[in-house]
Amino acid sequence: MLENKTVILGVSGGIAVYKAVELLRLLTKAGATVHVVMSKNAQEFVTPLTFQTLSGNPVHTELFNLYQEQEIGHISLADRADLFILAPATANLIGKIANGLADDLLSTSVMATKAPVLVVPAMNSNMYENPLYQQNEKKLAEAGYQVMEPATGELACGWLGKGKLPEPELIFAAADAMLTAKDLSGCRVLVTAGPTREELDPIRYLTNYSSGKMGYAVAAAAAARGASVTLVSGPTSLQTPYGVEVVPVRSAEQMRAAVLECFAESDVVIKAAAVADYRPARRGENKIKKTADEMTIELEKNPDILSELGTRKQEQVLVGFAAETESLLVHATEKLQKKGLDMIVANDVTAEGAGFDVDTNLVRFLFADGKVEELDLMRKEQVANRLLDQVAELWQAKRQ
Ligand code: CTP
């Protein structure tokens, strides 16, 4: 929950500084006020003007600068932070903090803050593996700093290994999670998302327009609220959300198998996936050749995963989605009852700004006790959190 929060973004010198620019953009877009502190070396990679323009605030670079200290001194900078993010954090910066050294504005401000600190290391993989560096990183973690694991891949120096700065979206999600109340802590949430693909032959399949955005938003928000989250996902182009375990599947049958495997161990199941109701009755071993002028594809029914969960459920909270194009409430109520759900998210996918492959949604929540909550048009991330507010209540009620 970064809206209206004050974030200090500390940037130290490394090629990944350019990614901190994107992180800053995400933070301000989420409604945070961001003050950037740059080390001397960071300014060799990107100028302070870039960060200043995007943050709308003066960039802080020097400890002994009378003008900057008068505007907002380093102690008050550290004081006003709700969150401190160090990205990228070099081995040098981490080494200094771990050993209590404060010799420039950035290290001094981090030492002086009482706010939670997210440290995002980025460096050459050999430096990362160096036991001295590892000791320093461990010290930070033990002192309560949250340290993110670097990504693995091709590094700027040409090496292939661990040490890359994670993608800005992931750093943003980790930061957001640090300021989010953990009302789902201890709750095991199973989410399904995306479309399923029903193969016709090795190169063709039947599917639908689902992008997976709604289910991924629910999984990400649940993880930020402290739940342990498994996301069974049909094929999408979306990034794995921070802190979420993804089980990739393609067909409805594969989704069913993956869901049933996790079901007994879940407290909450949220089925946002757009499961194909039918699949081709026969799958061609080889590419189907173009021969006759007409062709008929025979379909057979897929298992209804949610209905099956409804019959098996013990104490689980079961949440379904109903994507409709007409008679929304009638169809959604019918599904809620027929599938044995605690709650259903009903949306008219033909409404402006709602449904598949857009970033917003217009939904109503229907409950087993007949209660209905109608939401305004909002971003899918916001819908996800409103949904989880309800889920948290249902889960707590079942625990008592
Ligand atoms: N669902 C499921 N397995 C299926 C079909 C749907 O688990 N084979 C789940 C979806 O994930 C969703 C809910 O059931 O949470 C409703 O899906 P929807 O496609 O709206 O409804 P259907 O039951 O398939 O009915 P219809 O297609 O006739 O509207």
CSV table of C-alpha atoms and ligand atoms in Angstrom, one decimal:
chain,number,residue,atom,x,y,z
A,1,MET,CA,0.0,0.0,0.0
A,2,LEU,CA,2.3,2.8,-1.2
A,3,GLU,CA,-0.4,5.4,-1.8
A,4,ASN,CA,0.4,8.6,0.2
A,5,LYS,CA,3.5,7.0,1.7
A,6,THR,CA,6.9,8.7,1.7
A,7,VAL,CA,9.6,6.5,0.1
A,8,ILE,CA,13.3,7.3,0.1
A,9,LEU,CA,14.9,5.7,-3.0
A,10,GLY,CA,18.7,5.3,-2.4
A,11,VAL,CA,20.6,4.7,-5.6
A,12,SER,CA,24.2,3.5,-5.6
A,13,GLY,CA,26.5,3.2,-8.6
A,14,GLY,CA,26.1,0.3,-11.0
A,15,ILE,CA,24.9,-0.3,-14.5
A,16,ALA,CA,21.5,-1.2,-13.1
A,17,VAL,CA,20.8,2.4,-12.1
A,18,TYR,CA,18.7,2.8,-15.2
A,19,LYS,CA,16.2,0.3,-13.7
A,20,ALA,CA,15.9,2.5,-10.6
A,21,VAL,CA,14.4,5.1,-13.0
A,22,GLU,CA,11.6,2.7,-13.9
A,23,LEU,CA,11.1,1.7,-10.2
A,24,LEU,CA,10.7,5.4,-9.4
A,25,ARG,CA,8.0,5.7,-12.1
A,26,LEU,CA,6.1,2.8,-10.6
A,27,LEU,CA,6.3,4.2,-7.1
A,28,THR,CA,5.0,7.7,-8.1
A,29,LYS,CA,2.3,6.1,-10.2
A,30,ALA,CA,1.1,4.2,-7.1
A,31,GLY,CA,0.8,7.6,-5.3
A,32,ALA,CA,4.0,7.5,-3.2
A,33,THR,CA,6.0,10.7,-2.6
A,34,VAL,CA,9.6,9.7,-3.5
A,35,HIS,CA,12.8,11.4,-2.5
A,36,VAL,CA,15.9,10.1,-4.3
A,37,VAL,CA,19.3,10.0,-2.7
A,38,MET,CA,22.2,9.2,-5.1
A,39,SER,CA,25.7,8.1,-4.3
A,40,LYS,CA,28.5,9.9,-6.2
A,41,ASN,CA,29.1,6.8,-8.4
A,42,ALA,CA,25.4,6.5,-9.2
A,43,GLN,CA,25.6,9.9,-10.9
A,44,GLU,CA,28.1,8.5,-13.3
A,45,PHE,CA,25.4,6.3,-14.8
A,46,VAL,CA,22.3,8.5,-14.8
A,47,THR,CA,22.1,12.2,-14.0
A,48,PRO,CA,20.2,13.5,-11.0
A,49,LEU,CA,18.0,15.5,-13.3
A,50,THR,CA,16.3,12.3,-14.6
A,51,PHE,CA,15.3,11.3,-11.1
A,52,GLN,CA,14.4,14.9,-10.2
A,53,THR,CA,12.1,15.3,-13.1
A,54,LEU,CA,10.3,12.0,-12.5
A,55,SER,CA,10.0,12.3,-8.7
A,56,GLY,CA,9.0,16.0,-8.8
A,57,ASN,CA,11.4,16.5,-5.8
A,58,PRO,CA,15.0,17.7,-5.6
A,59,VAL,CA,17.5,14.9,-5.7
A,60,HIS,CA,19.9,14.6,-2.7
A,61,THR,CA,23.5,14.0,-3.5
A,62,GLU,CA,25.8,15.6,-1.0
A,63,LEU,CA,26.2,15.4,2.8
A,64,PHE,CA,27.9,18.8,3.2
A,65,ASN,CA,25.8,20.9,0.8
A,66,LEU,CA,24.4,23.9,2.6
A,67,TYR,CA,21.6,24.4,0.1
A,68,GLN,CA,20.4,20.8,0.2
A,69,GLU,CA,20.7,20.6,4.0
A,70,GLN,CA,18.7,23.7,4.4
A,71,GLU,CA,16.0,22.5,2.0
A,72,ILE,CA,15.6,19.1,3.8
A,73,GLY,CA,18.5,17.8,5.9
A,74,HIS,CA,19.6,14.2,5.8
A,75,ILE,CA,18.2,13.4,9.3
A,76,SER,CA,14.8,14.8,8.5
A,77,LEU,CA,15.0,12.9,5.2
A,78,ALA,CA,15.5,9.7,7.1
A,79,ASP,CA,12.9,10.6,9.6
A,80,ARG,CA,10.1,11.3,7.2
A,81,ALA,CA,10.5,7.9,5.4
A,82,ASP,CA,7.8,5.3,5.6
A,83,LEU,CA,10.1,3.0,3.6
A,84,PHE,CA,13.7,3.1,2.4
A,85,ILE,CA,14.6,1.3,-0.7
A,86,LEU,CA,18.2,0.7,-1.8
A,87,ALA,CA,18.2,-0.2,-5.5
A,88,PRO,CA,20.7,-0.9,-6.8
A,89,ALA,CA,22.6,-1.6,-3.7
A,90,THR,CA,26.3,-2.2,-4.5
A,91,ALA,CA,28.6,-4.5,-2.5
A,92,ASN,CA,30.3,-1.4,-1.3
A,93,LEU,CA,27.1,0.2,0.1
A,94,ILE,CA,26.1,-3.1,1.7
A,95,GLY,CA,29.5,-3.5,3.2
A,96,LYS,CA,29.5,0.0,4.7
A,97,ILE,CA,26.0,-0.4,6.3
A,98,ALA,CA,26.8,-3.9,7.6
A,99,ASN,CA,29.9,-2.5,9.3
A,100,GLY,CA,28.3,0.7,10.7
A,101,LEU,CA,30.1,3.1,8.3
A,102,ALA,CA,28.4,6.3,7.2
A,103,ASP,CA,30.7,8.4,5.0
A,104,ASP,CA,28.3,10.0,2.5
A,105,LEU,CA,24.7,11.1,2.3
A,106,LEU,CA,23.3,7.8,1.2
A,107,SER,CA,24.9,5.6,3.9
A,108,THR,CA,24.3,8.3,6.6
A,109,SER,CA,20.6,8.5,5.8
A,110,VAL,CA,20.1,4.7,5.8
A,111,MET,CA,21.9,4.5,9.2
A,112,ALA,CA,19.7,7.3,10.5
A,113,THR,CA,16.3,5.9,9.5
A,114,LYS,CA,13.9,4.0,11.7
A,115,ALA,CA,11.8,3.1,8.6
A,116,PRO,CA,11.9,-0.5,7.2
A,117,VAL,CA,14.6,-0.9,4.6
A,118,LEU,CA,14.5,-2.9,1.4
A,119,VAL,CA,17.9,-3.8,0.1
A,120,VAL,CA,18.1,-4.8,-3.6
A,121,PRO,CA,21.7,-5.9,-4.4
A,122,ALA,CA,23.1,-5.9,-7.9
A,123,MET,CA,26.7,-6.8,-8.7
A,124,ASN,CA,29.0,-9.2,-10.6
A,125,SER,CA,28.2,-12.8,-9.8
A,126,ASN,CA,31.7,-13.5,-8.4
A,127,MET,CA,31.4,-10.5,-6.0
A,128,TYR,CA,28.0,-11.8,-5.0
A,129,GLU,CA,29.4,-15.2,-4.1
A,130,ASN,CA,32.4,-13.8,-2.3
A,131,PRO,CA,32.1,-15.0,1.4
A,132,LEU,CA,32.9,-11.5,2.7
A,133,TYR,CA,30.0,-10.0,0.8
A,134,GLN,CA,27.7,-12.9,1.9
A,135,GLN,CA,28.7,-12.2,5.5
A,136,ASN,CA,27.7,-8.5,5.1
A,137,GLU,CA,24.4,-9.4,3.5
A,138,LYS,CA,23.7,-11.8,6.3
A,139,LYS,CA,24.4,-9.1,8.9
A,140,LEU,CA,21.9,-6.8,7.2
A,141,ALA,CA,19.2,-9.5,7.2
A,142,GLU,CA,19.9,-10.3,10.9
A,143,ALA,CA,19.6,-6.6,11.7
A,144,GLY,CA,16.0,-6.6,10.2
A,145,TYR,CA,16.7,-5.2,6.8
A,146,GLN,CA,14.8,-7.0,4.1
A,147,VAL,CA,17.2,-8.2,1.4
A,148,MET,CA,15.9,-9.3,-2.0
A,149,GLU,CA,17.6,-12.1,-3.9
A,150,PRO,CA,19.2,-10.9,-7.1
A,151,ALA,CA,18.1,-12.3,-10.5
A,152,THR,CA,20.2,-14.8,-12.5
A,153,GLY,CA,21.1,-14.0,-16.1
A,154,GLU,CA,23.5,-12.2,-18.3
A,155,LEU,CA,25.3,-9.5,-16.4
A,156,ALA,CA,26.5,-6.2,-17.9
A,157,CYS,CA,30.1,-7.4,-17.5
A,158,GLY,CA,29.4,-10.4,-19.8
A,159,TRP,CA,29.2,-13.0,-17.1
A,160,LEU,CA,26.3,-15.3,-16.8
A,161,GLY,CA,25.2,-15.8,-13.2
A,162,LYS,CA,23.4,-14.4,-10.1
A,163,GLY,CA,23.7,-10.7,-9.4
A,164,LYS,CA,21.3,-8.9,-11.7
A,165,LEU,CA,18.9,-6.4,-10.3
A,166,PRO,CA,15.4,-7.9,-10.2
A,167,GLU,CA,12.9,-6.4,-12.6
A,168,PRO,CA,11.4,-3.1,-11.2
A,169,GLU,CA,7.9,-4.6,-11.0
A,170,LEU,CA,9.2,-7.2,-8.6
A,171,ILE,CA,11.0,-4.6,-6.5
A,172,PHE,CA,7.9,-2.6,-6.4
A,173,ALA,CA,5.8,-5.6,-5.3
A,174,ALA,CA,8.3,-6.4,-2.5
A,175,ALA,CA,8.2,-2.7,-1.4
A,176,ASP,CA,4.4,-2.7,-1.5
A,177,ALA,CA,4.2,-5.9,0.5
A,178,MET,CA,6.4,-4.4,3.3
A,179,LEU,CA,3.8,-1.7,3.9
A,180,THR,CA,0.8,-4.0,3.6
A,181,ALA,CA,-1.0,-5.3,6.7
A,182,LYS,CA,-0.6,-9.1,7.0
A,183,ASP,CA,-4.3,-10.0,7.6
A,184,LEU,CA,-3.9,-13.2,5.6
A,185,SER,CA,-0.8,-14.4,7.4
A,186,GLY,CA,-1.1,-18.2,7.9
A,187,CYS,CA,-3.7,-18.6,5.2
A,188,ARG,CA,-3.0,-20.9,2.3
A,189,VAL,CA,-4.5,-19.5,-0.8
A,190,LEU,CA,-4.9,-21.4,-4.1
A,191,VAL,CA,-5.7,-19.2,-7.1
A,192,THR,CA,-6.3,-20.2,-10.7
A,193,ALA,CA,-5.9,-17.8,-13.6
A,194,GLY,CA,-5.8,-17.4,-17.3
A,195,PRO,CA,-7.4,-19.4,-20.1
A,196,THR,CA,-6.9,-23.1,-20.8
A,197,ARG,CA,-5.8,-24.4,-24.2
A,198,GLU,CA,-7.5,-27.4,-25.6
A,199,GLU,CA,-5.3,-29.0,-28.3
A,200,LEU,CA,-6.7,-30.0,-31.7
A,201,ASP,CA,-3.4,-31.1,-33.1
A,202,PRO,CA,0.3,-30.4,-32.4
A,203,ILE,CA,0.0,-26.8,-33.7
A,204,ARG,CA,-3.6,-25.8,-33.1
A,205,TYR,CA,-5.8,-25.3,-30.0
A,206,LEU,CA,-9.1,-23.9,-28.8
A,207,THR,CA,-9.0,-21.1,-26.2
A,208,ASN,CA,-10.6,-17.8,-25.0
A,209,TYR,CA,-9.6,-14.2,-24.5
A,210,SER,CA,-8.7,-14.4,-20.8
A,211,SER,CA,-5.4,-12.6,-20.1
A,212,GLY,CA,-5.0,-13.9,-16.6
A,213,LYS,CA,-4.7,-10.3,-15.2
A,214,MET,CA,-7.5,-10.6,-12.7
A,215,GLY,CA,-6.2,-13.9,-11.2
A,216,TYR,CA,-2.6,-12.7,-11.1
A,217,ALA,CA,-3.7,-9.5,-9.3
A,218,VAL,CA,-5.5,-11.6,-6.7
A,219,ALA,CA,-2.4,-13.9,-6.2
A,220,ALA,CA,0.0,-10.9,-5.9
A,221,ALA,CA,-2.3,-9.1,-3.4
A,222,ALA,CA,-2.8,-12.2,-1.3
A,223,ALA,CA,0.9,-12.7,-1.1
A,224,ALA,CA,1.4,-9.1,-0.1
A,225,ARG,CA,-1.1,-9.6,2.7
A,226,GLY,CA,0.9,-12.5,4.1
A,227,ALA,CA,-0.8,-15.5,2.6
A,228,SER,CA,1.2,-18.4,1.1
A,229,VAL,CA,0.0,-18.5,-2.4
A,230,THR,CA,-0.1,-21.1,-5.1
A,231,LEU,CA,-1.2,-19.9,-8.6
A,232,VAL,CA,-2.2,-22.5,-11.0
A,233,SER,CA,-2.0,-20.7,-14.3
A,234,GLY,CA,-3.0,-21.4,-17.9
A,235,PRO,CA,-0.8,-19.9,-20.6
A,236,THR,CA,-0.4,-16.1,-20.1
A,237,SER,CA,2.3,-13.5,-20.9
A,238,LEU,CA,2.4,-12.2,-17.3
A,239,GLN,CA,5.3,-12.2,-14.9
A,240,THR,CA,5.3,-14.4,-11.9
A,241,PRO,CA,4.0,-12.2,-9.1
A,242,TYR,CA,6.4,-11.5,-6.2
A,243,GLY,CA,6.2,-14.2,-3.4
A,244,VAL,CA,3.9,-16.5,-5.4
A,245,GLU,CA,4.5,-20.1,-6.4
A,246,VAL,CA,3.3,-20.7,-10.0
A,247,VAL,CA,2.2,-24.0,-11.3
A,248,PRO,CA,1.9,-23.7,-15.1
A,249,VAL,CA,-0.7,-25.8,-16.9
A,250,ARG,CA,-2.2,-25.8,-20.4
A,251,SER,CA,-5.5,-27.8,-20.6
A,252,ALA,CA,-8.5,-27.9,-18.3
A,253,GLU,CA,-7.6,-31.5,-17.4
A,254,GLN,CA,-4.1,-30.4,-16.3
A,255,MET,CA,-5.6,-27.5,-14.3
A,256,ARG,CA,-8.0,-30.0,-12.6
A,257,ALA,CA,-5.1,-32.3,-11.6
A,258,ALA,CA,-3.0,-29.4,-10.3
A,259,VAL,CA,-5.9,-27.9,-8.3
A,260,LEU,CA,-6.9,-31.2,-6.8
A,261,GLU,CA,-3.3,-31.8,-5.7
A,262,CYS,CA,-3.3,-28.6,-3.7
A,263,PHE,CA,-6.9,-28.5,-2.6
A,264,ALA,CA,-6.7,-30.4,0.7
A,265,GLU,CA,-3.8,-28.2,1.9
A,266,SER,CA,-5.7,-24.9,1.0
A,267,ASP,CA,-7.8,-22.7,3.2
A,268,VAL,CA,-9.1,-20.5,0.4
A,269,VAL,CA,-9.6,-21.3,-3.3
A,270,ILE,CA,-10.2,-18.4,-5.8
A,271,LYS,CA,-11.0,-19.7,-9.2
A,272,ALA,CA,-10.5,-16.8,-11.6
A,273,ALA,CA,-9.4,-19.0,-14.5
A,274,ALA,CA,-11.5,-19.0,-17.7
A,275,VAL,CA,-11.7,-22.8,-18.1
A,276,ALA,CA,-12.7,-24.0,-21.5
A,277,ASP,CA,-16.0,-25.9,-21.1
A,278,TYR,CA,-15.2,-28.3,-24.0
A,279,ARG,CA,-12.2,-29.8,-25.7
A,280,PRO,CA,-11.8,-31.6,-29.0
A,281,ALA,CA,-13.0,-35.2,-28.7
A,282,ARG,CA,-9.9,-36.3,-30.6
A,283,ARG,CA,-6.5,-34.8,-30.8
A,284,GLY,CA,-4.6,-35.3,-34.0
A,285,GLU,CA,-1.2,-36.9,-33.5
A,286,ASN,CA,0.0,-35.0,-36.6
A,287,LYS,CA,-1.0,-31.7,-38.1
A,288,ILE,CA,-4.5,-32.1,-39.6
A,289,LYS,CA,-4.3,-31.7,-43.3
A,290,LYS,CA,-6.5,-29.5,-45.5
A,291,THR,CA,-8.6,-32.0,-47.5
A,292,ALA,CA,-12.4,-31.7,-47.4
A,293,ASP,CA,-14.2,-28.3,-48.1
A,294,GLU,CA,-15.9,-28.4,-44.8
A,295,MET,CA,-14.7,-29.6,-41.4
A,296,THR,CA,-16.5,-30.4,-38.2
A,297,ILE,CA,-14.8,-30.5,-34.9
A,298,GLU,CA,-16.4,-32.8,-32.4
A,299,LEU,CA,-16.2,-31.5,-28.8
A,300,GLU,CA,-16.5,-33.3,-25.5
A,301,LYS,CA,-17.2,-31.7,-22.1
A,302,ASN,CA,-14.3,-30.8,-19.8
A,303,PRO,CA,-14.6,-31.5,-16.0
A,304,ASP,CA,-16.1,-28.6,-14.1
A,305,ILE,CA,-13.3,-28.1,-11.6
A,306,LEU,CA,-15.1,-25.7,-9.3
A,307,SER,CA,-18.2,-27.9,-9.0
A,308,GLU,CA,-16.0,-30.8,-8.0
A,309,LEU,CA,-14.3,-28.6,-5.3
A,310,GLY,CA,-17.8,-27.7,-4.1
A,311,THR,CA,-18.6,-31.3,-3.5
A,312,ARG,CA,-15.2,-32.1,-1.9
A,313,LYS,CA,-14.9,-29.0,0.3
A,314,GLN,CA,-14.3,-29.3,4.0
A,315,GLU,CA,-13.5,-25.9,5.7
A,316,GLN,CA,-12.2,-24.2,2.6
A,317,VAL,CA,-13.5,-20.8,1.5
A,318,LEU,CA,-14.5,-21.2,-2.1
A,319,VAL,CA,-14.7,-18.2,-4.5
A,320,GLY,CA,-15.8,-18.4,-8.1
A,321,PHE,CA,-16.0,-16.0,-11.0
A,322,ALA,CA,-18.9,-15.6,-13.3
A,323,ALA,CA,-18.2,-13.9,-16.6
A,324,GLU,CA,-21.5,-13.2,-18.3
A,325,THR,CA,-22.8,-11.4,-21.3
A,326,GLU,CA,-26.5,-11.2,-20.2
A,327,SER,CA,-28.7,-11.7,-17.1
A,328,LEU,CA,-25.6,-11.3,-14.9
A,329,LEU,CA,-27.2,-11.7,-11.5
A,330,VAL,CA,-29.5,-14.6,-12.4
A,331,HIS,CA,-26.6,-16.6,-13.9
A,332,ALA,CA,-24.1,-15.7,-11.1
A,333,THR,CA,-26.6,-16.6,-8.4
A,334,GLU,CA,-27.2,-19.9,-10.1
A,335,LYS,CA,-23.5,-20.7,-10.2
A,336,LEU,CA,-23.0,-19.7,-6.6
A,337,GLN,CA,-25.6,-22.1,-5.5
A,338,LYS,CA,-25.0,-24.9,-7.9
A,339,LYS,CA,-21.2,-25.0,-7.3
A,340,GLY,CA,-21.4,-24.7,-3.5
A,341,LEU,CA,-19.5,-21.4,-3.3
A,342,ASP,CA,-19.1,-19.0,-0.4
A,343,MET,CA,-18.8,-16.1,-2.8
A,344,ILE,CA,-18.9,-15.3,-6.5
A,345,VAL,CA,-17.4,-12.4,-8.4
A,346,ALA,CA,-19.9,-11.5,-11.1
A,347,ASN,CA,-18.9,-9.4,-14.1
A,348,ASP,CA,-20.6,-8.4,-17.3
A,349,VAL,CA,-17.8,-8.8,-19.7
A,350,THR,CA,-19.5,-6.7,-22.3
A,351,ALA,CA,-19.5,-3.6,-20.0
A,352,GLU,CA,-17.0,-0.8,-20.8
A,353,GLY,CA,-13.7,-1.3,-19.0
A,354,ALA,CA,-14.7,-4.7,-17.7
A,355,GLY,CA,-13.8,-8.3,-18.4
A,356,PHE,CA,-11.0,-9.9,-20.4
A,357,ASP,CA,-7.7,-8.4,-21.4
A,358,VAL,CA,-8.2,-4.9,-19.8
A,359,ASP,CA,-6.6,-3.4,-16.7
A,360,THR,CA,-9.9,-2.5,-15.0
A,361,ASN,CA,-13.0,-4.4,-14.0
A,362,LEU,CA,-16.6,-3.7,-13.0
A,363,VAL,CA,-17.8,-6.4,-10.6
A,364,ARG,CA,-20.4,-7.4,-8.0
A,365,PHE,CA,-19.7,-9.8,-5.1
A,366,LEU,CA,-22.6,-12.2,-4.3
A,367,PHE,CA,-22.5,-14.2,-1.1
A,368,ALA,CA,-24.0,-17.5,-0.1
A,369,ASP,CA,-26.2,-15.7,2.5
A,370,GLY,CA,-27.7,-13.5,-0.2
A,371,LYS,CA,-25.7,-10.4,0.5
A,372,VAL,CA,-24.6,-8.4,-2.6
A,373,GLU,CA,-21.8,-5.8,-2.9
A,374,GLU,CA,-21.6,-3.7,-6.0
A,375,LEU,CA,-18.2,-2.1,-6.8
A,376,ASP,CA,-17.4,0.9,-9.0
A,377,LEU,CA,-15.2,0.5,-12.0
A,378,MET,CA,-11.6,0.1,-10.7
A,379,ARG,CA,-8.2,-1.3,-11.5
A,380,LYS,CA,-7.9,-5.1,-11.2
A,381,GLU,CA,-5.4,-4.7,-8.3
A,382,GLN,CA,-8.0,-2.7,-6.4
A,383,VAL,CA,-10.8,-5.3,-7.2
A,384,ALA,CA,-8.3,-8.0,-5.9
A,385,ASN,CA,-7.9,-6.2,-2.6
A,386,ARG,CA,-11.6,-5.6,-2.1
A,387,LEU,CA,-12.2,-9.3,-2.9
A,388,LEU,CA,-9.5,-10.3,-0.3
A,389,ASP,CA,-11.1,-8.0,2.3
A,390,GLN,CA,-14.2,-10.3,2.0
A,391,VAL,CA,-12.1,-13.4,1.8
A,392,ALA,CA,-10.2,-12.5,5.0
A,393,GLU,CA,-13.5,-12.1,6.8
A,394,LEU,CA,-14.9,-15.4,5.5
A,395,TRP,CA,-11.7,-17.2,6.4
A,396,GLN,CA,-11.7,-15.8,10.0
A,397,ALA,CA,-15.3,-16.7,10.4
A,398,LYS,CA,-14.6,-20.3,9.5
A,399,ARG,CA,-11.7,-20.5,11.8
A,400,GLN,CA,-13.7,-19.6,14.8
B,1,CTP,N1,-15.0,-23.3,-13.9
B,1,CTP,C1,-14.3,-24.5,-13.6
B,1,CTP,N2,-14.3,-25.5,-14.5
B,1,CTP,C2,-14.9,-25.4,-15.7
B,1,CTP,C3,-15.7,-24.2,-16.0
B,1,CTP,C4,-15.7,-23.2,-15.1
B,1,CTP,O1,-13.7,-24.5,-12.5
B,1,CTP,N3,-14.9,-26.4,-16.5
B,1,CTP,C5,-15.1,-22.2,-12.9
B,1,CTP,C6,-14.4,-20.9,-13.4
B,1,CTP,O2,-13.1,-20.9,-13.0
B,1,CTP,C7,-15.3,-19.9,-12.6
B,1,CTP,C8,-16.6,-20.5,-12.5
B,1,CTP,O3,-16.4,-21.9,-12.7
B,1,CTP,O4,-14.8,-19.6,-11.3
B,1,CTP,C9,-17.7,-20.1,-13.5
B,1,CTP,O5,-17.1,-20.2,-14.8
B,1,CTP,P1,-18.0,-19.7,-16.1
B,1,CTP,O6,-17.2,-20.0,-17.3
B,1,CTP,O7,-18.5,-18.3,-15.9
B,1,CTP,O8,-19.2,-20.7,-15.9
B,1,CTP,P2,-19.6,-22.1,-16.4
B,1,CTP,O9,-19.8,-22.9,-15.2
B,1,CTP,O10,-18.5,-22.7,-17.3
B,1,CTP,O11,-21.0,-21.9,-17.1
B,1,CTP,P3,-21.3,-21.2,-18.6
B,1,CTP,O12,-20.0,-21.4,-19.4
B,1,CTP,O13,-22.4,-22.0,-19.0
B,1,CTP,O14,-21.6,-19.8,-18.2
